[in-house]
């Protein structure tokens, strides 16, 4: 079978059908000419695009092999389905090779479109492939379904029953394809949920960052609005910047110290986080949220300290003590963002990944006779 790459038809389905009809009209000794998809010659802009493009080329070759295997036995309905699959692959190939934009990254439309088209082609191939090919794919399908469906879900039981059958009929393959469609729909819902959570984290980070910058500018323009210096000791260095009177850099310095402390705490939090196979960078969004939160908690903590909430002796602390307290209050943001870290991991765990359990840290089992040792 020869794949002609120098001359391609339009991505319209009817054009692909005409191309296939032209190949079917040839004699058996002549090769069937079908529009092929070439691997990208340049490096794409994201890892998920590389993976998707590799899968697109693989599915395109699989369709050509299926058409060659069916030969003259292909019906008009099958030809239409295969032409639609070809059209989908060519459409999504242009998506994964396009230059990503900020809006597309925020909405996730490129990822959603790629997954939708690739999954639809997978379903089509399941409907039309020979029974032995579908049987060979069933273990992977069942593994994917087990990550999304409940243990006793009827669709999962159906897939396991089909895997035990020696011969699959056309109706069986149709039922398997329908179950796959439901599985892919559930997977798409999890991706939407993950993307929405990522956008929520980035949105909160942006708002808190603007809020911290705004307060810093306000403190720069009106230093007396924020009581960060000890008023009872006007001649002693009691301000964050080392002076005895309020200055425009006090608020910014406190926020910078809080941001530094939050960054240190974030590096510790990485130890309890696992990476993500999704293209949404949810762990990174969770860690970035800690930075402006630490800046604001450091400032809020020092304002409470100067107000005497922690006692009169602490309220008159000098510059060195203020810096230490700013570090403590900045790191205290972990008490607020710890719940976000837990939710982040829960969201990541909901994404179906075949090797997800292998990535989890091993649990140490303590026997009863070892307790207290």
mmCIF file of C-alpha atoms in Angstrom:
data_model
loop_
_atom_site.group_PDB
_atom_site.id
_atom_site.type_symbol
_atom_site.label_atom_id
_atom_site.label_comp_id
_atom_site.label_asym_id
_atom_site.label_seq_id
_atom_site.Cartn_x
_atom_site.Cartn_y
_atom_site.Cartn_z
ATOM 1 C CA UNK A 1 0.000 0.000 0.000
ATOM 2 C CA UNK A 2 1.385 3.397 -1.023
ATOM 3 C CA UNK A 3 0.623 6.618 0.813
ATOM 4 C CA UNK A 4 0.759 9.626 -1.508
ATOM 5 C CA UNK A 5 1.932 12.695 0.418
ATOM 6 C CA UNK A 6 2.724 15.245 -2.266
ATOM 7 C CA UNK A 7 -0.854 15.932 -3.271
ATOM 8 C CA UNK A 8 -3.657 16.068 -0.723
ATOM 9 C CA UNK A 9 -7.388 16.731 -1.112
ATOM 10 C CA UNK A 10 -9.362 19.180 0.920
ATOM 11 C CA UNK A 11 -10.292 18.221 4.475
ATOM 12 C CA UNK A 12 -13.964 18.067 3.494
ATOM 13 C CA UNK A 13 -15.412 14.591 4.034
ATOM 14 C CA UNK A 14 -16.899 14.397 0.531
ATOM 15 C CA UNK A 15 -13.499 15.113 -0.970
ATOM 16 C CA UNK A 16 -11.995 12.248 1.017
ATOM 17 C CA UNK A 17 -14.839 9.966 -0.112
ATOM 18 C CA UNK A 18 -14.130 10.842 -3.752
ATOM 19 C CA UNK A 19 -10.455 10.152 -3.139
ATOM 20 C CA UNK A 20 -11.301 6.735 -1.698
ATOM 21 C CA UNK A 21 -13.712 5.968 -4.537
ATOM 22 C CA UNK A 22 -10.975 6.764 -7.027
ATOM 23 C CA UNK A 23 -8.673 4.323 -5.251
ATOM 24 C CA UNK A 24 -11.400 1.664 -5.078
ATOM 25 C CA UNK A 25 -11.982 1.973 -8.842
ATOM 26 C CA UNK A 26 -8.429 0.860 -9.573
ATOM 27 C CA UNK A 27 -7.512 -2.737 -10.310
ATOM 28 C CA UNK A 28 -6.292 -4.981 -7.545
ATOM 29 C CA UNK A 29 -2.747 -4.767 -8.889
ATOM 30 C CA UNK A 30 -2.629 -0.991 -8.447
ATOM 31 C CA UNK A 31 -2.050 0.593 -5.034
ATOM 32 C CA UNK A 32 -4.841 2.423 -3.223
ATOM 33 C CA UNK A 33 -3.961 6.094 -2.986
ATOM 34 C CA UNK A 34 -5.064 7.796 0.232
ATOM 35 C CA UNK A 35 -4.137 11.150 1.721
ATOM 36 C CA UNK A 36 -1.513 10.543 4.380
ATOM 37 C CA UNK A 37 -0.522 12.649 7.383
ATOM 38 C CA UNK A 38 3.177 13.264 7.781
ATOM 39 C CA UNK A 39 4.893 13.479 11.159
ATOM 40 C CA UNK A 40 5.748 17.044 12.082
ATOM 41 C CA UNK A 41 9.175 18.065 10.775
ATOM 42 C CA UNK A 42 9.609 20.708 13.457
ATOM 43 C CA UNK A 43 9.395 20.487 17.205
ATOM 44 C CA UNK A 44 5.920 21.310 18.473
ATOM 45 C CA UNK A 45 5.202 23.765 21.278
ATOM 46 C CA UNK A 46 4.061 21.350 24.003
ATOM 47 C CA UNK A 47 4.539 17.738 25.012
ATOM 48 C CA UNK A 48 0.835 16.950 24.689
ATOM 49 C CA UNK A 49 0.948 18.210 21.084
ATOM 50 C CA UNK A 50 3.822 15.854 20.310
ATOM 51 C CA UNK A 51 1.945 12.919 21.837
ATOM 52 C CA UNK A 52 -1.263 13.819 20.024
ATOM 53 C CA UNK A 53 0.501 14.216 16.677
ATOM 54 C CA UNK A 54 2.187 10.855 17.091
ATOM 55 C CA UNK A 55 -1.178 9.252 17.823
ATOM 56 C CA UNK A 56 -2.747 10.993 14.809
ATOM 57 C CA UNK A 57 -0.144 9.557 12.438
ATOM 58 C CA UNK A 58 -0.568 6.120 14.001
ATOM 59 C CA UNK A 59 -4.355 6.218 13.605
ATOM 60 C CA UNK A 60 -4.014 7.464 10.027
ATOM 61 C CA UNK A 61 -1.842 4.485 9.135
ATOM 62 C CA UNK A 62 -4.265 2.166 10.941
ATOM 63 C CA UNK A 63 -7.148 3.494 8.824
ATOM 64 C CA UNK A 64 -5.179 2.920 5.615
ATOM 65 C CA UNK A 65 -4.359 -0.628 6.704
ATOM 66 C CA UNK A 66 -8.022 -1.251 7.517
ATOM 67 C CA UNK A 67 -9.140 0.013 4.096
ATOM 68 C CA UNK A 68 -6.555 -2.164 2.402
ATOM 69 C CA UNK A 69 -7.704 -5.125 4.491
ATOM 70 C CA UNK A 70 -11.383 -4.587 3.688
ATOM 71 C CA UNK A 71 -10.710 -4.200 -0.028
ATOM 72 C CA UNK A 72 -13.767 -4.464 -2.253
ATOM 73 C CA UNK A 73 -15.874 -5.613 0.707
ATOM 74 C CA UNK A 74 -16.083 -2.084 2.108
ATOM 75 C CA UNK A 75 -19.645 -0.788 2.035
ATOM 76 C CA UNK A 76 -20.803 2.748 1.350
ATOM 77 C CA UNK A 77 -21.563 3.294 5.042
ATOM 78 C CA UNK A 78 -18.131 2.016 6.067
ATOM 79 C CA UNK A 79 -16.494 4.193 3.425
ATOM 80 C CA UNK A 80 -18.350 7.183 4.823
ATOM 81 C CA UNK A 81 -17.220 6.427 8.385
ATOM 82 C CA UNK A 82 -13.605 5.989 7.326
ATOM 83 C CA UNK A 83 -13.717 9.208 5.320
ATOM 84 C CA UNK A 84 -15.071 11.023 8.363
ATOM 85 C CA UNK A 85 -12.250 9.567 10.466
ATOM 86 C CA UNK A 86 -9.713 10.756 7.887
ATOM 87 C CA UNK A 87 -11.231 14.224 7.921
ATOM 88 C CA UNK A 88 -11.141 14.351 11.730
ATOM 89 C CA UNK A 89 -7.481 13.384 11.832
ATOM 90 C CA UNK A 90 -6.501 16.018 9.294
ATOM 91 C CA UNK A 91 -8.471 18.667 11.192
ATOM 92 C CA UNK A 92 -6.907 17.840 14.542
ATOM 93 C CA UNK A 93 -3.443 17.603 12.964
ATOM 94 C CA UNK A 94 -3.726 21.251 11.967
ATOM 95 C CA UNK A 95 -4.713 22.063 15.561
ATOM 96 C CA UNK A 96 -1.780 20.361 17.254
ATOM 97 C CA UNK A 97 0.699 21.889 14.783
ATOM 98 C CA UNK A 98 -0.673 25.415 15.192
ATOM 99 C CA UNK A 99 0.999 28.014 17.381
ATOM 100 C CA UNK A 100 -0.725 28.146 20.793
ATOM 101 C CA UNK A 101 -2.204 31.386 22.040
ATOM 102 C CA UNK A 102 -2.985 32.672 25.512
ATOM 103 C CA UNK A 103 -6.727 32.468 24.939
ATOM 104 C CA UNK A 104 -6.527 28.876 23.699
ATOM 105 C CA UNK A 105 -4.365 27.923 26.670
ATOM 106 C CA UNK A 106 -6.888 29.479 29.061
ATOM 107 C CA UNK A 107 -9.973 27.885 27.505
ATOM 108 C CA UNK A 108 -8.261 24.595 26.658
ATOM 109 C CA UNK A 109 -10.028 24.473 23.298
ATOM 110 C CA UNK A 110 -7.031 22.914 21.520
ATOM 111 C CA UNK A 111 -6.765 20.084 24.036
ATOM 112 C CA UNK A 112 -10.518 19.502 24.037
ATOM 113 C CA UNK A 113 -10.714 19.402 20.248
ATOM 114 C CA UNK A 114 -7.749 17.069 19.934
ATOM 115 C CA UNK A 115 -9.153 14.644 22.493
ATOM 116 C CA UNK A 116 -12.644 14.743 20.982
ATOM 117 C CA UNK A 117 -11.490 13.976 17.434
ATOM 118 C CA UNK A 118 -8.926 11.339 18.395
ATOM 119 C CA UNK A 119 -11.433 9.568 20.636
ATOM 120 C CA UNK A 120 -14.061 9.662 17.879
ATOM 121 C CA UNK A 121 -11.608 8.021 15.471
ATOM 122 C CA UNK A 122 -10.840 5.357 18.080
ATOM 123 C CA UNK A 123 -14.563 4.598 18.324
ATOM 124 C CA UNK A 124 -14.888 4.385 14.532
ATOM 125 C CA UNK A 125 -11.979 1.976 14.248
ATOM 126 C CA UNK A 126 -13.501 -0.198 16.961
ATOM 127 C CA UNK A 127 -16.737 -0.415 14.968
ATOM 128 C CA UNK A 128 -15.021 -1.384 11.715
ATOM 129 C CA UNK A 129 -11.917 -3.337 12.747
ATOM 130 C CA UNK A 130 -11.796 -7.137 12.548
ATOM 131 C CA UNK A 131 -12.848 -9.027 15.695
ATOM 132 C CA UNK A 132 -9.307 -10.151 16.552
ATOM 133 C CA UNK A 133 -8.073 -6.541 16.448
ATOM 134 C CA UNK A 134 -10.848 -5.366 18.773
ATOM 135 C CA UNK A 135 -10.172 -8.279 21.123
ATOM 136 C CA UNK A 136 -6.501 -7.266 21.302
ATOM 137 C CA UNK A 137 -7.520 -3.711 22.252
ATOM 138 C CA UNK A 138 -10.011 -4.730 24.938
ATOM 139 C CA UNK A 139 -7.493 -5.044 27.840
ATOM 140 C CA UNK A 140 -6.396 -1.423 27.384
ATOM 141 C CA UNK A 141 -10.009 -0.298 27.019
ATOM 142 C CA UNK A 142 -10.991 -2.114 30.218
ATOM 143 C CA UNK A 143 -8.030 -0.635 32.114
ATOM 144 C CA UNK A 144 -9.014 2.855 30.993
ATOM 145 C CA UNK A 145 -12.650 2.244 31.889
ATOM 146 C CA UNK A 146 -11.784 0.922 35.359
ATOM 147 C CA UNK A 147 -10.167 4.272 36.196
ATOM 148 C CA UNK A 148 -13.341 6.194 35.348
ATOM 149 C CA UNK A 149 -16.268 3.900 36.084
ATOM 150 C CA UNK A 150 -17.426 2.332 39.327
ATOM 151 C CA UNK A 151 -16.263 -1.254 39.962
ATOM 152 C CA UNK A 152 -19.685 -2.752 39.220
ATOM 153 C CA UNK A 153 -20.704 -0.408 36.420
ATOM 154 C CA UNK A 154 -22.768 -2.183 33.753
ATOM 155 C CA UNK A 155 -20.557 -0.885 30.943
ATOM 156 C CA UNK A 156 -17.428 -2.202 32.625
ATOM 157 C CA UNK A 157 -19.090 -5.584 33.118
ATOM 158 C CA UNK A 158 -20.067 -5.609 29.434
ATOM 159 C CA UNK A 159 -16.488 -4.955 28.346
ATOM 160 C CA UNK A 160 -15.198 -7.764 30.542
ATOM 161 C CA UNK A 161 -17.818 -10.118 29.141
ATOM 162 C CA UNK A 162 -16.835 -9.241 25.580
ATOM 163 C CA UNK A 163 -13.167 -9.814 26.436
ATOM 164 C CA UNK A 164 -14.038 -13.373 27.475
ATOM 165 C CA UNK A 165 -15.892 -14.157 24.238
ATOM 166 C CA UNK A 166 -13.918 -16.131 21.639
ATOM 167 C CA UNK A 167 -15.554 -14.400 18.655
ATOM 168 C CA UNK A 168 -17.007 -10.902 18.492
ATOM 169 C CA UNK A 169 -19.945 -10.147 16.230
ATOM 170 C CA UNK A 170 -20.720 -6.857 14.520
ATOM 171 C CA UNK A 171 -23.261 -6.098 17.244
ATOM 172 C CA UNK A 172 -20.644 -6.783 19.918
ATOM 173 C CA UNK A 173 -18.232 -4.331 18.323
ATOM 174 C CA UNK A 174 -21.021 -1.771 18.111
ATOM 175 C CA UNK A 175 -21.742 -2.178 21.820
ATOM 176 C CA UNK A 176 -18.038 -1.901 22.655
ATOM 177 C CA UNK A 177 -17.807 1.279 20.585
ATOM 178 C CA UNK A 178 -20.805 2.722 22.421
ATOM 179 C CA UNK A 179 -19.210 1.908 25.789
ATOM 180 C CA UNK A 180 -16.003 3.560 24.615
ATOM 181 C CA UNK A 181 -17.944 6.674 23.698
ATOM 182 C CA UNK A 182 -19.330 6.861 27.250
ATOM 183 C CA UNK A 183 -15.860 6.311 28.723
ATOM 184 C CA UNK A 184 -14.336 9.069 26.608
ATOM 185 C CA UNK A 185 -17.182 11.410 27.575
ATOM 186 C CA UNK A 186 -16.458 10.785 31.258
ATOM 187 C CA UNK A 187 -12.756 11.410 30.633
ATOM 188 C CA UNK A 188 -13.569 14.684 28.863
ATOM 189 C CA UNK A 189 -15.643 15.768 31.863
ATOM 190 C CA UNK A 190 -12.665 15.164 34.154
ATOM 191 C CA UNK A 191 -10.460 17.234 31.865
ATOM 192 C CA UNK A 192 -12.979 20.083 31.957
ATOM 193 C CA UNK A 193 -13.054 19.873 35.748
ATOM 194 C CA UNK A 194 -9.263 19.944 35.946
ATOM 195 C CA UNK A 195 -9.003 22.872 33.552
ATOM 196 C CA UNK A 196 -11.646 24.840 35.465
ATOM 197 C CA UNK A 197 -9.789 24.244 38.730
ATOM 198 C CA UNK A 198 -6.507 25.337 37.110
ATOM 199 C CA UNK A 199 -8.147 28.523 35.837
ATOM 200 C CA UNK A 200 -9.576 29.170 39.297
ATOM 201 C CA UNK A 201 -6.100 28.904 40.831
ATOM 202 C CA UNK A 202 -4.539 31.187 38.230
ATOM 203 C CA UNK A 203 -7.390 33.676 38.623
ATOM 204 C CA UNK A 204 -6.995 33.746 42.403
ATOM 205 C CA UNK A 205 -3.228 34.147 42.029
ATOM 206 C CA UNK A 206 -3.702 37.087 39.673
ATOM 207 C CA UNK A 207 -6.215 38.801 41.959
ATOM 208 C CA UNK A 208 -4.052 38.369 45.071
ATOM 209 C CA UNK A 209 -0.967 39.566 43.174
ATOM 210 C CA UNK A 210 -2.749 42.709 42.016
ATOM 211 C CA UNK A 211 -4.036 43.224 45.531
ATOM 212 C CA UNK A 212 -0.529 42.892 47.010
ATOM 213 C CA UNK A 213 0.955 45.254 44.415
ATOM 214 C CA UNK A 214 -1.854 47.741 44.991
ATOM 215 C CA UNK A 215 -1.297 47.734 48.752
ATOM 216 C CA UNK A 216 2.435 48.134 48.172
ATOM 217 C CA UNK A 217 1.868 51.158 45.929
ATOM 218 C CA UNK A 218 -0.521 52.612 48.488
ATOM 219 C CA UNK A 219 2.086 52.145 51.199
ATOM 220 C CA UNK A 220 4.662 53.806 48.937
ATOM 221 C CA UNK A 221 2.469 56.849 48.374
ATOM 222 C CA UNK A 222 1.081 57.080 51.925
ATOM 223 C CA UNK A 223 3.486 55.377 54.379
ATOM 224 C CA UNK A 224 1.547 56.573 57.434
ATOM 225 C CA UNK A 225 -1.523 54.577 56.412
ATOM 226 C CA UNK A 226 0.146 51.317 57.516
ATOM 227 C CA UNK A 227 1.424 51.213 61.087
ATOM 228 C CA UNK A 228 4.547 49.085 60.737
ATOM 229 C CA UNK A 229 6.788 51.162 63.045
ATOM 230 C CA UNK A 230 6.741 51.347 66.849
ATOM 231 C CA UNK A 231 5.191 54.702 67.723
ATOM 232 C CA UNK A 232 6.468 54.608 71.329
ATOM 233 C CA UNK A 233 10.122 54.689 70.268
ATOM 234 C CA UNK A 234 10.502 57.401 67.619
ATOM 235 C CA UNK A 235 14.306 57.416 67.873
ATOM 236 C CA UNK A 236 14.848 53.662 67.687
ATOM 237 C CA UNK A 237 15.070 51.716 64.426
ATOM 238 C CA UNK A 238 11.727 49.937 64.562
ATOM 239 C CA UNK A 239 10.564 50.068 60.929
ATOM 240 C CA UNK A 240 11.015 47.172 58.480
ATOM 241 C CA UNK A 241 13.449 49.186 56.348
ATOM 242 C CA UNK A 242 15.612 50.010 59.387
ATOM 243 C CA UNK A 243 14.466 53.587 59.963
ATOM 244 C CA UNK A 244 12.649 55.172 62.873
ATOM 245 C CA UNK A 245 9.928 56.773 60.743
ATOM 246 C CA UNK A 246 7.598 55.190 58.186
ATOM 247 C CA UNK A 247 8.942 55.084 54.625
ATOM 248 C CA UNK A 248 7.529 54.134 51.253
ATOM 249 C CA UNK A 249 9.460 50.866 51.099
ATOM 250 C CA UNK A 250 8.166 49.351 54.350
ATOM 251 C CA UNK A 251 5.152 47.602 52.861
ATOM 252 C CA UNK A 252 7.011 46.347 49.795
ATOM 253 C CA UNK A 253 9.839 44.987 51.952
ATOM 254 C CA UNK A 254 7.444 43.117 54.234
ATOM 255 C CA UNK A 255 5.649 41.644 51.233
ATOM 256 C CA UNK A 256 8.951 40.632 49.664
ATOM 257 C CA UNK A 257 9.994 38.852 52.861
ATOM 258 C CA UNK A 258 6.620 37.117 53.026
ATOM 259 C CA UNK A 259 6.933 36.070 49.384
ATOM 260 C CA UNK A 260 10.395 34.642 50.070
ATOM 261 C CA UNK A 261 9.112 32.675 53.053
ATOM 262 C CA UNK A 262 6.132 31.395 51.051
ATOM 263 C CA UNK A 263 8.510 30.250 48.326
ATOM 264 C CA UNK A 264 10.492 28.239 50.861
ATOM 265 C CA UNK A 265 7.337 26.642 52.213
ATOM 266 C CA UNK A 266 6.223 25.910 48.661
ATOM 267 C CA UNK A 267 9.447 24.029 47.987
ATOM 268 C CA UNK A 268 8.679 21.862 51.016
ATOM 269 C CA UNK A 269 5.125 21.284 49.765
ATOM 270 C CA UNK A 270 6.514 19.940 46.469
ATOM 271 C CA UNK A 271 7.684 16.868 48.371
ATOM 272 C CA UNK A 272 4.067 15.826 48.944
ATOM 273 C CA UNK A 273 2.957 16.541 45.378
ATOM 274 C CA UNK A 274 3.095 14.304 42.345
ATOM 275 C CA UNK A 275 3.487 15.437 38.789
ATOM 276 C CA UNK A 276 0.632 15.528 36.343
ATOM 277 C CA UNK A 277 0.258 13.910 32.934
ATOM 278 C CA UNK A 278 -2.326 16.528 31.949
ATOM 279 C CA UNK A 279 -1.421 19.635 29.921
ATOM 280 C CA UNK A 280 -2.932 21.983 32.524
ATOM 281 C CA UNK A 281 -0.038 22.517 34.996
ATOM 282 C CA UNK A 282 -2.313 22.283 38.040
ATOM 283 C CA UNK A 283 0.532 21.693 40.557
ATOM 284 C CA UNK A 284 2.344 24.781 39.265
ATOM 285 C CA UNK A 285 -0.820 26.867 39.635
ATOM 286 C CA UNK A 286 -1.203 25.631 43.203
ATOM 287 C CA UNK A 287 2.375 26.575 44.069
ATOM 288 C CA UNK A 288 2.128 30.023 42.467
ATOM 289 C CA UNK A 289 -0.893 30.819 44.628
ATOM 290 C CA UNK A 290 1.299 30.529 47.721
ATOM 291 C CA UNK A 291 3.520 33.471 46.730
ATOM 292 C CA UNK A 292 1.056 36.396 46.854
ATOM 293 C CA UNK A 293 -0.710 34.716 49.772
ATOM 294 C CA UNK A 294 2.555 34.713 51.723
ATOM 295 C CA UNK A 295 3.154 38.379 50.916
ATOM 296 C CA UNK A 296 -0.288 39.354 52.211
ATOM 297 C CA UNK A 297 -0.163 37.166 55.336
ATOM 298 C CA UNK A 298 3.218 38.673 56.254
ATOM 299 C CA UNK A 299 1.805 42.192 55.990
ATOM 300 C CA UNK A 300 -1.394 41.291 57.843
ATOM 301 C CA UNK A 301 0.586 39.579 60.602
ATOM 302 C CA UNK A 302 2.824 42.603 61.196
ATOM 303 C CA UNK A 303 -0.184 44.929 61.271
ATOM 304 C CA UNK A 304 -1.748 42.735 63.961
ATOM 305 C CA UNK A 305 1.567 42.653 65.793
ATOM 306 C CA UNK A 306 1.888 46.451 65.823
ATOM 307 C CA UNK A 307 -1.721 46.725 66.962
ATOM 308 C CA UNK A 308 -0.811 44.833 70.138
ATOM 309 C CA UNK A 309 -2.862 41.734 69.417
ATOM 310 C CA UNK A 310 0.083 39.521 70.391
ATOM 311 C CA UNK A 311 0.918 41.551 73.487
ATOM 312 C CA UNK A 312 2.509 44.930 74.291
ATOM 313 C CA UNK A 313 6.041 43.547 74.448
ATOM 314 C CA UNK A 314 5.829 42.157 70.928
ATOM 315 C CA UNK A 315 4.238 45.350 69.622
ATOM 316 C CA UNK A 316 7.461 47.337 70.212
ATOM 317 C CA UNK A 317 9.753 44.878 68.406
ATOM 318 C CA UNK A 318 12.697 46.298 66.493
ATOM 319 C CA UNK A 319 13.690 45.873 62.864
ATOM 320 C CA UNK A 320 15.413 42.507 63.284
ATOM 321 C CA UNK A 321 12.442 41.080 65.131
ATOM 322 C CA UNK A 322 10.065 42.438 62.477
ATOM 323 C CA UNK A 323 11.964 40.658 59.724
ATOM 324 C CA UNK A 324 11.788 37.411 61.691
ATOM 325 C CA UNK A 325 8.063 37.835 62.290
ATOM 326 C CA UNK A 326 7.524 38.610 58.603
ATOM 327 C CA UNK A 327 9.218 35.325 57.727
ATOM 328 C CA UNK A 328 7.002 33.458 60.183
ATOM 329 C CA UNK A 329 3.787 35.100 59.020
ATOM 330 C CA UNK A 330 4.745 34.634 55.374
ATOM 331 C CA UNK A 331 5.285 30.938 55.940
ATOM 332 C CA UNK A 332 1.992 30.688 57.805
ATOM 333 C CA UNK A 333 0.183 30.886 54.466
ATOM 334 C CA UNK A 334 0.685 27.124 54.334
ATOM 335 C CA UNK A 335 -2.113 26.822 56.901
ATOM 336 C CA UNK A 336 -4.478 28.395 54.348
ATOM 337 C CA UNK A 337 -3.144 26.839 51.155
ATOM 338 C CA UNK A 338 -2.751 23.352 52.611
ATOM 339 C CA UNK A 339 -6.420 22.678 51.882
ATOM 340 C CA UNK A 340 -5.836 23.845 48.311
ATOM 341 C CA UNK A 341 -2.916 21.415 48.021
ATOM 342 C CA UNK A 342 -5.190 18.575 49.111
ATOM 343 C CA UNK A 343 -7.866 19.581 46.618
ATOM 344 C CA UNK A 344 -5.220 19.854 43.896
ATOM 345 C CA UNK A 345 -4.113 16.289 44.501
ATOM 346 C CA UNK A 346 -7.718 15.086 44.551
ATOM 347 C CA UNK A 347 -8.327 16.715 41.176
ATOM 348 C CA UNK A 348 -5.179 15.157 39.728
ATOM 349 C CA UNK A 349 -6.148 11.741 41.076
ATOM 350 C CA UNK A 350 -9.478 11.969 39.260
ATOM 351 C CA UNK A 351 -7.725 12.086 35.871
ATOM 352 C CA UNK A 352 -7.454 8.556 34.438
ATOM 353 C CA UNK A 353 -3.818 7.507 34.118
ATOM 354 C CA UNK A 354 -2.920 3.826 33.670
ATOM 355 C CA UNK A 355 0.276 4.118 35.752
ATOM 356 C CA UNK A 356 -1.186 6.440 38.369
ATOM 357 C CA UNK A 357 -0.869 3.993 41.264
ATOM 358 C CA UNK A 358 2.753 3.273 40.377
ATOM 359 C CA UNK A 359 3.583 6.946 40.913
ATOM 360 C CA UNK A 360 2.284 6.943 44.475
ATOM 361 C CA UNK A 361 4.884 6.693 47.234
ATOM 362 C CA UNK A 362 5.070 3.259 48.817
ATOM 363 C CA UNK A 363 3.307 2.799 52.129
ATOM 364 C CA UNK A 364 5.217 1.323 55.036
ATOM 365 C CA UNK A 365 3.283 -1.451 56.729
ATOM 366 C CA UNK A 366 3.904 -1.707 60.455
ATOM 367 C CA UNK A 367 3.215 -5.076 62.021
ATOM 368 C CA UNK A 368 1.619 -5.200 65.477
ATOM 369 C CA UNK A 369 4.789 -6.622 67.027
ATOM 370 C CA UNK A 370 6.773 -3.621 65.714
ATOM 371 C CA UNK A 371 4.603 -0.957 67.300
ATOM 372 C CA UNK A 372 6.377 1.069 69.940
ATOM 373 C CA UNK A 373 9.842 0.051 68.749
#
